[in-house]
Amino acid sequence: MHPQLELLVTLHDLELTIKEATEDAANQKALGFKIDNLEHIIKAQADIEKQVDHGIIDRYRKLKERYGRPVVPVINSICCGCYIRMPTAQASDTERNQRMSTCGNCGRFLYWVSE
Amino acid sequence: MGGSSVSLAGLLKPGMVNLGLKASSRDGILKELVSLAPLGEKAQHILLVNLRQREELGSTGIGRGVAIPHCRSLMLNSLTLIAGRSKAGVDFGSIDKKPARLFLLIIAPPHDPKNIYLITLGRIAQLAKDLAPNDPLYTADTPAEFIARLAELEKAL
């Protein structure tokens, strides 16, 4: 996997955990889970952000603001952000996650789940 | 899909059950569990990073010897349940400060319009809270027995 893509998907997953911990905290606590160290995970998020190239993190933030989820999986050649089918050449690219790629329609960063 | 139609036993495949976890640390247990996920090494690593961070946020050890590590991740495109059991038990920072012996790991993709993840998470937590210390889940000899017992417990929910 491209190192920058690895950072983006790690960041993306971490942000999902933070979102859940903040928006669904009452439910999580009611189920018996602890949520008592949000600072730690926010610091981890910041540490990962610092490792991402400026141009990429800027684009990530803009996409996040616009769509909520700036990185989306590609499943069966479909961008799971806008549900457009990838052009054949791009979808059959054997390198796929070895390079940074974005959806030609919505612009989101793409991650091929099947890797 | 409604809450009643989320079948934990249906989600859990025999290959996703490890009844002899060997690790003696929280992170080691998470690594053993994640190794059962149908993912490449890199994807497993990313998943592990997120699960560890979730535990740093606050333990998912809900007491009575049960921990339910969980997160959403881009790494998987469907809801995935993995189960593990440690004979000796591991300090998981659980609410009751007792070692965790039974682990039910749940991972969901970000895209989950019917919110099956939270429904399933709630169902597992509910089941675990009523679990007796001598429940057959703690003694099942094979993954098939474990899954069959899980199905029985679900019927009683």
Short mmCIF file of C-alpha atoms in Angstrom, two decimals, chain B residues 7-10 12 17 19 81 83 85 102 104 123 127-128 130-157:
data_model
loop_
_atom_site.label_atom_id
_atom_site.label_comp_id
_atom_site.label_asym_id
_atom_site.label_seq_id
_atom_site.Cartn_x
_atom_site.Cartn_y
_atom_site.Cartn_z
CA SER B 7 -27.80 -13.17 14.23
CA LEU B 8 -24.47 -13.29 16.06
CA ALA B 9 -24.16 -17.03 15.54
CA GLY B 10 -24.85 -16.46 11.86
CA LEU B 12 -19.52 -15.91 13.40
CA VAL B 17 -12.98 -18.46 16.53
CA LEU B 19 -10.50 -20.89 21.79
CA LEU B 81 -17.35 -10.88 14.18
CA ALA B 83 -14.32 -14.58 18.94
CA ARG B 85 -10.96 -17.22 24.59
CA LEU B 102 -13.79 -14.09 26.50
CA LEU B 104 -15.89 -10.81 20.98
CA ARG B 123 -26.86 -7.29 21.19
CA LEU B 127 -25.75 -11.12 25.88
CA ALA B 128 -22.41 -10.71 27.66
CA ASP B 130 -26.11 -11.89 31.46
CA LEU B 131 -23.37 -14.46 30.94
CA ALA B 132 -22.76 -16.79 33.90
CA PRO B 133 -19.11 -17.39 34.91
CA ASN B 134 -19.56 -21.09 34.15
CA ASP B 135 -21.42 -20.64 30.90
CA PRO B 136 -20.58 -23.29 28.26
CA LEU B 137 -19.04 -20.50 26.15
CA TYR B 138 -16.13 -20.74 28.60
CA THR B 139 -15.79 -24.48 28.21
CA ALA B 140 -16.78 -25.24 24.60
CA ASP B 141 -14.18 -27.53 23.06
CA THR B 142 -14.65 -26.57 19.42
CA PRO B 143 -15.64 -23.46 17.45
CA ALA B 144 -18.80 -25.29 16.33
CA GLU B 145 -19.81 -25.89 19.96
CA PHE B 146 -19.03 -22.28 20.78
CA ILE B 147 -21.19 -20.99 17.93
CA ALA B 148 -24.02 -23.37 18.84
CA ARG B 149 -23.98 -22.07 22.41
CA LEU B 150 -23.98 -18.51 21.13
CA ALA B 151 -27.09 -19.32 19.11
CA GLU B 152 -28.78 -20.72 22.24
CA LEU B 153 -27.98 -17.61 24.23
CA GLU B 154 -29.34 -15.43 21.45
CA LYS B 155 -32.67 -17.20 21.55
CA ALA B 156 -32.99 -16.25 25.21
CA LEU B 157 -32.41 -12.55 24.56
#
